[in-house]
């Protein structure tokens, strides 16, 4: 089907987004074409203005529209703890838990030589500088994903920070709540066995 | 998590799109925030310019950026056949087949009283006017979906057109190619049985 060029371009642009294949892109494009003009303008404007107004917080490197961000500037939060996460989405995931009251540090990636992401690409210098300039921090919790890359990055950061005497911890891995033993993979199961604890 | 207002707005706007839930909207939003500025502008511009430049073809009611559309103005196509479909996406689906050489008519919906879509909302008047003003048409193939609403609409259109003497046909329903009898639903199976034919 030869789409009109503007439709073809819209489908191509939408198809570049993560998780949007060609079929989804077509569906979205046809939906957009059927939307009222003002809704389309609002969608388009929200995209540009979010991208333009959002910067990285100079303290924790999370996305923010004011600097420092709302978490870093919140005096009710515990400044002795920093939770290191891979990306800004992980901060919202942690915040959903409503349990952690400390601060964050966003790496914007993990060490992944296979995908050409070196250690220089991560916001590690910023973390080290932050720890050097601030003697309140007592614990750094590394909450990178439980993947090979996440584990490697966690190990590297822990070795980087340990000499400074700050406590470095890693969030636990094990069987997810509500999960069946039967469906657990071997690595998770063996980690869960090794991390067993007394009642 | 209290997102920055611009991020919250972007997530809300993306979440309005079909098939994009809150989690997908967050993922897309964070992806957009990490895209180079020029790519973001290009995405946003493609949305607005597609919506602004695309109109309905005055003949077949399909989306187009010139009037009449590329199909209606193609003199190589067979003007004696009109295939009636529910929406513009269905035209691209039919065209993918590369088998049908006639013209189209897009209804932009089906009769669906439960969803408050009356017959007036469909491009039916346009179809009737088109048939009255054009004596070349010999057959109208109704290719609305095989749903209750699609069937009802097909029946209604067939009754509307029949008095004019034009042949009205319905695309066949039956077992999809490559499908297992075991997994066919009863209605499909009974339709396939009734529509059986000799070798």
JSON list of C-alpha atoms in Angstrom, two decimals, chain B residues 30-179:
[
{"chain": "B", "resi": 30, "resn": "UNK", "atom": "CA", "xyz": [11.34, 8.27, 29.20]},
{"chain": "B", "resi": 31, "resn": "UNK", "atom": "CA", "xyz": [12.52, 7.16, 25.78]},
{"chain": "B", "resi": 32, "resn": "UNK", "atom": "CA", "xyz": [11.44, 10.48, 24.28]},
{"chain": "B", "resi": 33, "resn": "UNK", "atom": "CA", "xyz": [13.27, 12.36, 27.04]},
{"chain": "B", "resi": 34, "resn": "UNK", "atom": "CA", "xyz": [16.45, 10.50, 26.13]},
{"chain": "B", "resi": 35, "resn": "UNK", "atom": "CA", "xyz": [16.11, 11.14, 22.37]},
{"chain": "B", "resi": 36, "resn": "UNK", "atom": "CA", "xyz": [18.19, 13.82, 20.62]},
{"chain": "B", "resi": 37, "resn": "UNK", "atom": "CA", "xyz": [16.25, 17.10, 20.39]},
{"chain": "B", "resi": 38, "resn": "UNK", "atom": "CA", "xyz": [16.07, 17.04, 16.59]},
{"chain": "B", "resi": 39, "resn": "UNK", "atom": "CA", "xyz": [14.53, 13.56, 16.58]},
{"chain": "B", "resi": 40, "resn": "UNK", "atom": "CA", "xyz": [11.92, 14.74, 19.05]},
{"chain": "B", "resi": 41, "resn": "UNK", "atom": "CA", "xyz": [11.08, 17.71, 16.84]},
{"chain": "B", "resi": 42, "resn": "UNK", "atom": "CA", "xyz": [10.83, 15.43, 13.82]},
{"chain": "B", "resi": 43, "resn": "UNK", "atom": "CA", "xyz": [8.44, 13.07, 15.67]},
{"chain": "B", "resi": 44, "resn": "UNK", "atom": "CA", "xyz": [6.29, 15.92, 16.88]},
{"chain": "B", "resi": 45, "resn": "UNK", "atom": "CA", "xyz": [6.25, 17.58, 13.46]},
{"chain": "B", "resi": 46, "resn": "UNK", "atom": "CA", "xyz": [5.31, 14.33, 11.71]},
{"chain": "B", "resi": 47, "resn": "UNK", "atom": "CA", "xyz": [2.29, 14.04, 14.01]},
{"chain": "B", "resi": 48, "resn": "UNK", "atom": "CA", "xyz": [1.01, 17.55, 13.39]},
{"chain": "B", "resi": 49, "resn": "UNK", "atom": "CA", "xyz": [1.76, 17.66, 9.68]},
{"chain": "B", "resi": 50, "resn": "UNK", "atom": "CA", "xyz": [0.16, 14.27, 9.01]},
{"chain": "B", "resi": 51, "resn": "UNK", "atom": "CA", "xyz": [-2.97, 15.36, 10.86]},
{"chain": "B", "resi": 52, "resn": "UNK", "atom": "CA", "xyz": [-3.03, 18.73, 9.08]},
{"chain": "B", "resi": 53, "resn": "UNK", "atom": "CA", "xyz": [-2.31, 17.61, 5.54]},
{"chain": "B", "resi": 54, "resn": "UNK", "atom": "CA", "xyz": [-4.48, 14.50, 5.53]},
{"chain": "B", "resi": 55, "resn": "UNK", "atom": "CA", "xyz": [-8.12, 14.82, 4.46]},
{"chain": "B", "resi": 56, "resn": "UNK", "atom": "CA", "xyz": [-10.78, 12.38, 3.30]},
{"chain": "B", "resi": 57, "resn": "UNK", "atom": "CA", "xyz": [-10.86, 11.53, -0.39]},
{"chain": "B", "resi": 58, "resn": "UNK", "atom": "CA", "xyz": [-14.09, 13.05, -1.75]},
{"chain": "B", "resi": 59, "resn": "UNK", "atom": "CA", "xyz": [-14.75, 9.84, -3.71]},
{"chain": "B", "resi": 60, "resn": "UNK", "atom": "CA", "xyz": [-13.85, 6.88, -1.47]},
{"chain": "B", "resi": 61, "resn": "UNK", "atom": "CA", "xyz": [-13.53, 8.67, 1.92]},
{"chain": "B", "resi": 62, "resn": "UNK", "atom": "CA", "xyz": [-10.09, 7.14, 2.57]},
{"chain": "B", "resi": 63, "resn": "UNK", "atom": "CA", "xyz": [-7.35, 9.28, 4.13]},
{"chain": "B", "resi": 64, "resn": "UNK", "atom": "CA", "xyz": [-5.35, 11.08, 1.48]},
{"chain": "B", "resi": 65, "resn": "UNK", "atom": "CA", "xyz": [-3.19, 14.15, 0.98]},
{"chain": "B", "resi": 66, "resn": "UNK", "atom": "CA", "xyz": [-4.55, 14.83, -2.50]},
{"chain": "B", "resi": 67, "resn": "UNK", "atom": "CA", "xyz": [-8.11, 14.66, -3.76]},
{"chain": "B", "resi": 68, "resn": "UNK", "atom": "CA", "xyz": [-9.11, 12.28, -5.30]},
{"chain": "B", "resi": 69, "resn": "UNK", "atom": "CA", "xyz": [-6.75, 9.81, -3.64]},
{"chain": "B", "resi": 70, "resn": "UNK", "atom": "CA", "xyz": [-4.09, 7.76, -5.41]},
{"chain": "B", "resi": 71, "resn": "UNK", "atom": "CA", "xyz": [-6.38, 4.73, -5.72]},
{"chain": "B", "resi": 72, "resn": "UNK", "atom": "CA", "xyz": [-9.41, 6.66, -7.02]},
{"chain": "B", "resi": 73, "resn": "UNK", "atom": "CA", "xyz": [-7.31, 8.58, -9.55]},
{"chain": "B", "resi": 74, "resn": "UNK", "atom": "CA", "xyz": [-5.45, 5.46, -10.78]},
{"chain": "B", "resi": 75, "resn": "UNK", "atom": "CA", "xyz": [-6.81, 4.75, -14.27]},
{"chain": "B", "resi": 76, "resn": "UNK", "atom": "CA", "xyz": [-5.36, 1.21, -14.19]},
{"chain": "B", "resi": 77, "resn": "UNK", "atom": "CA", "xyz": [-7.83, 0.16, -11.53]},
{"chain": "B", "resi": 78, "resn": "UNK", "atom": "CA", "xyz": [-11.15, -1.49, -12.27]},
{"chain": "B", "resi": 79, "resn": "UNK", "atom": "CA", "xyz": [-13.92, 1.13, -11.82]},
{"chain": "B", "resi": 80, "resn": "UNK", "atom": "CA", "xyz": [-16.66, -1.51, -11.96]},
{"chain": "B", "resi": 81, "resn": "UNK", "atom": "CA", "xyz": [-15.95, -2.83, -8.45]},
{"chain": "B", "resi": 82, "resn": "UNK", "atom": "CA", "xyz": [-16.16, -1.09, -5.10]},
{"chain": "B", "resi": 83, "resn": "UNK", "atom": "CA", "xyz": [-14.98, -2.81, -1.94]},
{"chain": "B", "resi": 84, "resn": "UNK", "atom": "CA", "xyz": [-16.66, -1.38, 1.18]},
{"chain": "B", "resi": 85, "resn": "UNK", "atom": "CA", "xyz": [-14.48, -1.48, 4.31]},
{"chain": "B", "resi": 86, "resn": "UNK", "atom": "CA", "xyz": [-14.86, -0.24, 7.87]},
{"chain": "B", "resi": 87, "resn": "UNK", "atom": "CA", "xyz": [-11.82, 1.99, 8.15]},
{"chain": "B", "resi": 88, "resn": "UNK", "atom": "CA", "xyz": [-8.72, 3.27, 6.33]},
{"chain": "B", "resi": 89, "resn": "UNK", "atom": "CA", "xyz": [-6.52, 0.60, 7.89]},
{"chain": "B", "resi": 90, "resn": "UNK", "atom": "CA", "xyz": [-8.63, -2.05, 6.15]},
{"chain": "B", "resi": 91, "resn": "UNK", "atom": "CA", "xyz": [-7.75, -0.49, 2.78]},
{"chain": "B", "resi": 92, "resn": "UNK", "atom": "CA", "xyz": [-4.05, -1.04, 3.46]},
{"chain": "B", "resi": 93, "resn": "UNK", "atom": "CA", "xyz": [-4.78, -4.58, 4.61]},
{"chain": "B", "resi": 94, "resn": "UNK", "atom": "CA", "xyz": [-6.62, -5.31, 1.34]},
{"chain": "B", "resi": 95, "resn": "UNK", "atom": "CA", "xyz": [-3.87, -3.67, -0.70]},
{"chain": "B", "resi": 96, "resn": "UNK", "atom": "CA", "xyz": [-1.27, -5.86, 0.99]},
{"chain": "B", "resi": 97, "resn": "UNK", "atom": "CA", "xyz": [-2.92, -8.83, -0.72]},
{"chain": "B", "resi": 98, "resn": "UNK", "atom": "CA", "xyz": [-2.05, -7.30, -4.17]},
{"chain": "B", "resi": 99, "resn": "UNK", "atom": "CA", "xyz": [-4.95, -9.20, -5.65]},
{"chain": "B", "resi": 100, "resn": "UNK", "atom": "CA", "xyz": [-7.84, -6.77, -5.73]},
{"chain": "B", "resi": 101, "resn": "UNK", "atom": "CA", "xyz": [-7.77, -4.21, -8.51]},
{"chain": "B", "resi": 102, "resn": "UNK", "atom": "CA", "xyz": [-11.06, -2.39, -7.93]},
{"chain": "B", "resi": 103, "resn": "UNK", "atom": "CA", "xyz": [-11.86, 0.74, -5.94]},
{"chain": "B", "resi": 104, "resn": "UNK", "atom": "CA", "xyz": [-12.75, 1.20, -2.27]},
{"chain": "B", "resi": 105, "resn": "UNK", "atom": "CA", "xyz": [-15.27, 2.91, -0.07]},
{"chain": "B", "resi": 106, "resn": "UNK", "atom": "CA", "xyz": [-14.41, 3.59, 3.57]},
{"chain": "B", "resi": 107, "resn": "UNK", "atom": "CA", "xyz": [-17.35, 3.71, 6.01]},
{"chain": "B", "resi": 108, "resn": "UNK", "atom": "CA", "xyz": [-15.32, 5.06, 8.97]},
{"chain": "B", "resi": 109, "resn": "UNK", "atom": "CA", "xyz": [-17.11, 2.78, 11.40]},
{"chain": "B", "resi": 110, "resn": "UNK", "atom": "CA", "xyz": [-19.88, 0.22, 11.61]},
{"chain": "B", "resi": 111, "resn": "UNK", "atom": "CA", "xyz": [-23.43, 0.43, 12.88]},
{"chain": "B", "resi": 112, "resn": "UNK", "atom": "CA", "xyz": [-23.03, -0.12, 16.61]},
{"chain": "B", "resi": 113, "resn": "UNK", "atom": "CA", "xyz": [-25.98, 1.10, 18.70]},
{"chain": "B", "resi": 114, "resn": "UNK", "atom": "CA", "xyz": [-24.28, -0.12, 21.90]},
{"chain": "B", "resi": 115, "resn": "UNK", "atom": "CA", "xyz": [-21.41, 2.26, 21.23]},
{"chain": "B", "resi": 116, "resn": "UNK", "atom": "CA", "xyz": [-23.72, 5.02, 20.08]},
{"chain": "B", "resi": 117, "resn": "UNK", "atom": "CA", "xyz": [-22.63, 4.79, 16.46]},
{"chain": "B", "resi": 118, "resn": "UNK", "atom": "CA", "xyz": [-25.73, 5.24, 14.34]},
{"chain": "B", "resi": 119, "resn": "UNK", "atom": "CA", "xyz": [-26.06, 4.74, 10.61]},
{"chain": "B", "resi": 120, "resn": "UNK", "atom": "CA", "xyz": [-25.79, 8.52, 10.14]},
{"chain": "B", "resi": 121, "resn": "UNK", "atom": "CA", "xyz": [-22.21, 8.46, 11.43]},
{"chain": "B", "resi": 122, "resn": "UNK", "atom": "CA", "xyz": [-21.12, 6.18, 8.59]},
{"chain": "B", "resi": 123, "resn": "UNK", "atom": "CA", "xyz": [-20.14, 7.37, 5.09]},
{"chain": "B", "resi": 124, "resn": "UNK", "atom": "CA", "xyz": [-23.22, 5.65, 3.64]},
{"chain": "B", "resi": 125, "resn": "UNK", "atom": "CA", "xyz": [-24.86, 8.65, 1.99]},
{"chain": "B", "resi": 126, "resn": "UNK", "atom": "CA", "xyz": [-21.55, 9.19, 0.16]},
{"chain": "B", "resi": 127, "resn": "UNK", "atom": "CA", "xyz": [-21.64, 5.58, -1.09]},
{"chain": "B", "resi": 128, "resn": "UNK", "atom": "CA", "xyz": [-25.22, 5.84, -2.33]},
{"chain": "B", "resi": 129, "resn": "UNK", "atom": "CA", "xyz": [-24.55, 9.19, -4.05]},
{"chain": "B", "resi": 130, "resn": "UNK", "atom": "CA", "xyz": [-21.43, 7.69, -5.61]},
{"chain": "B", "resi": 131, "resn": "UNK", "atom": "CA", "xyz": [-23.42, 4.75, -7.01]},
{"chain": "B", "resi": 132, "resn": "UNK", "atom": "CA", "xyz": [-26.15, 7.06, -8.32]},
{"chain": "B", "resi": 133, "resn": "UNK", "atom": "CA", "xyz": [-23.74, 9.44, -10.07]},
{"chain": "B", "resi": 134, "resn": "UNK", "atom": "CA", "xyz": [-21.64, 6.64, -11.59]},
{"chain": "B", "resi": 135, "resn": "UNK", "atom": "CA", "xyz": [-23.14, 3.95, -13.77]},
{"chain": "B", "resi": 136, "resn": "UNK", "atom": "CA", "xyz": [-19.87, 2.02, -14.23]},
{"chain": "B", "resi": 137, "resn": "UNK", "atom": "CA", "xyz": [-20.15, 0.11, -10.95]},
{"chain": "B", "resi": 138, "resn": "UNK", "atom": "CA", "xyz": [-21.24, -3.51, -11.44]},
{"chain": "B", "resi": 139, "resn": "UNK", "atom": "CA", "xyz": [-20.42, -4.99, -8.04]},
{"chain": "B", "resi": 140, "resn": "UNK", "atom": "CA", "xyz": [-20.16, -3.79, -4.44]},
{"chain": "B", "resi": 141, "resn": "UNK", "atom": "CA", "xyz": [-18.13, -6.18, -2.23]},
{"chain": "B", "resi": 142, "resn": "UNK", "atom": "CA", "xyz": [-18.85, -5.67, 1.43]},
{"chain": "B", "resi": 143, "resn": "UNK", "atom": "CA", "xyz": [-15.73, -6.43, 3.47]},
{"chain": "B", "resi": 144, "resn": "UNK", "atom": "CA", "xyz": [-16.75, -5.17, 6.90]},
{"chain": "B", "resi": 145, "resn": "UNK", "atom": "CA", "xyz": [-15.38, -7.28, 9.77]},
{"chain": "B", "resi": 146, "resn": "UNK", "atom": "CA", "xyz": [-16.89, -10.64, 10.67]},
{"chain": "B", "resi": 147, "resn": "UNK", "atom": "CA", "xyz": [-18.40, -9.25, 13.87]},
{"chain": "B", "resi": 148, "resn": "UNK", "atom": "CA", "xyz": [-22.03, -8.76, 14.87]},
{"chain": "B", "resi": 149, "resn": "UNK", "atom": "CA", "xyz": [-21.73, -5.06, 14.01]},
{"chain": "B", "resi": 150, "resn": "UNK", "atom": "CA", "xyz": [-19.90, -5.76, 10.74]},
{"chain": "B", "resi": 151, "resn": "UNK", "atom": "CA", "xyz": [-22.49, -8.35, 9.71]},
{"chain": "B", "resi": 152, "resn": "UNK", "atom": "CA", "xyz": [-25.42, -6.07, 10.57]},
{"chain": "B", "resi": 153, "resn": "UNK", "atom": "CA", "xyz": [-23.88, -3.20, 8.62]},
{"chain": "B", "resi": 154, "resn": "UNK", "atom": "CA", "xyz": [-23.21, -5.50, 5.66]},
{"chain": "B", "resi": 155, "resn": "UNK", "atom": "CA", "xyz": [-26.82, -6.69, 5.65]},
{"chain": "B", "resi": 156, "resn": "UNK", "atom": "CA", "xyz": [-28.12, -3.13, 5.86]},
{"chain": "B", "resi": 157, "resn": "UNK", "atom": "CA", "xyz": [-25.95, -1.92, 2.99]},
{"chain": "B", "resi": 158, "resn": "UNK", "atom": "CA", "xyz": [-26.89, -4.90, 0.83]},
{"chain": "B", "resi": 159, "resn": "UNK", "atom": "CA", "xyz": [-30.60, -4.09, 1.29]},
{"chain": "B", "resi": 160, "resn": "UNK", "atom": "CA", "xyz": [-29.92, -0.45, 0.53]},
{"chain": "B", "resi": 161, "resn": "UNK", "atom": "CA", "xyz": [-28.13, -1.17, -2.75]},
{"chain": "B", "resi": 162, "resn": "UNK", "atom": "CA", "xyz": [-30.01, -4.22, -4.08]},
{"chain": "B", "resi": 163, "resn": "UNK", "atom": "CA", "xyz": [-33.00, -2.26, -5.52]},
{"chain": "B", "resi": 164, "resn": "UNK", "atom": "CA", "xyz": [-30.57, -0.45, -7.85]},
{"chain": "B", "resi": 165, "resn": "UNK", "atom": "CA", "xyz": [-29.72, -3.76, -9.54]},
{"chain": "B", "resi": 166, "resn": "UNK", "atom": "CA", "xyz": [-26.02, -3.60, -8.68]},
{"chain": "B", "resi": 167, "resn": "UNK", "atom": "CA", "xyz": [-24.55, -6.94, -7.56]},
{"chain": "B", "resi": 168, "resn": "UNK", "atom": "CA", "xyz": [-23.82, -6.91, -3.80]},
{"chain": "B", "resi": 169, "resn": "UNK", "atom": "CA", "xyz": [-21.45, -9.55, -2.41]},
{"chain": "B", "resi": 170, "resn": "UNK", "atom": "CA", "xyz": [-19.90, -10.32, 0.99]},
{"chain": "B", "resi": 171, "resn": "UNK", "atom": "CA", "xyz": [-16.36, -11.65, 1.46]},
{"chain": "B", "resi": 172, "resn": "UNK", "atom": "CA", "xyz": [-16.45, -15.27, 2.61]},
{"chain": "B", "resi": 173, "resn": "UNK", "atom": "CA", "xyz": [-16.04, -16.30, 6.20]},
{"chain": "B", "resi": 174, "resn": "UNK", "atom": "CA", "xyz": [-14.56, -19.67, 7.12]},
{"chain": "B", "resi": 175, "resn": "UNK", "atom": "CA", "xyz": [-11.49, -21.28, 8.66]},
{"chain": "B", "resi": 176, "resn": "UNK", "atom": "CA", "xyz": [-8.34, -19.20, 8.29]},
{"chain": "B", "resi": 177, "resn": "UNK", "atom": "CA", "xyz": [-5.57, -20.79, 6.20]},
{"chain": "B", "resi": 178, "resn": "UNK", "atom": "CA", "xyz": [-3.09, -22.74, 8.27]},
{"chain": "B", "resi": 179, "resn": "UNK", "atom": "CA", "xyz": [-5.50, -23.00, 11.18]}
]
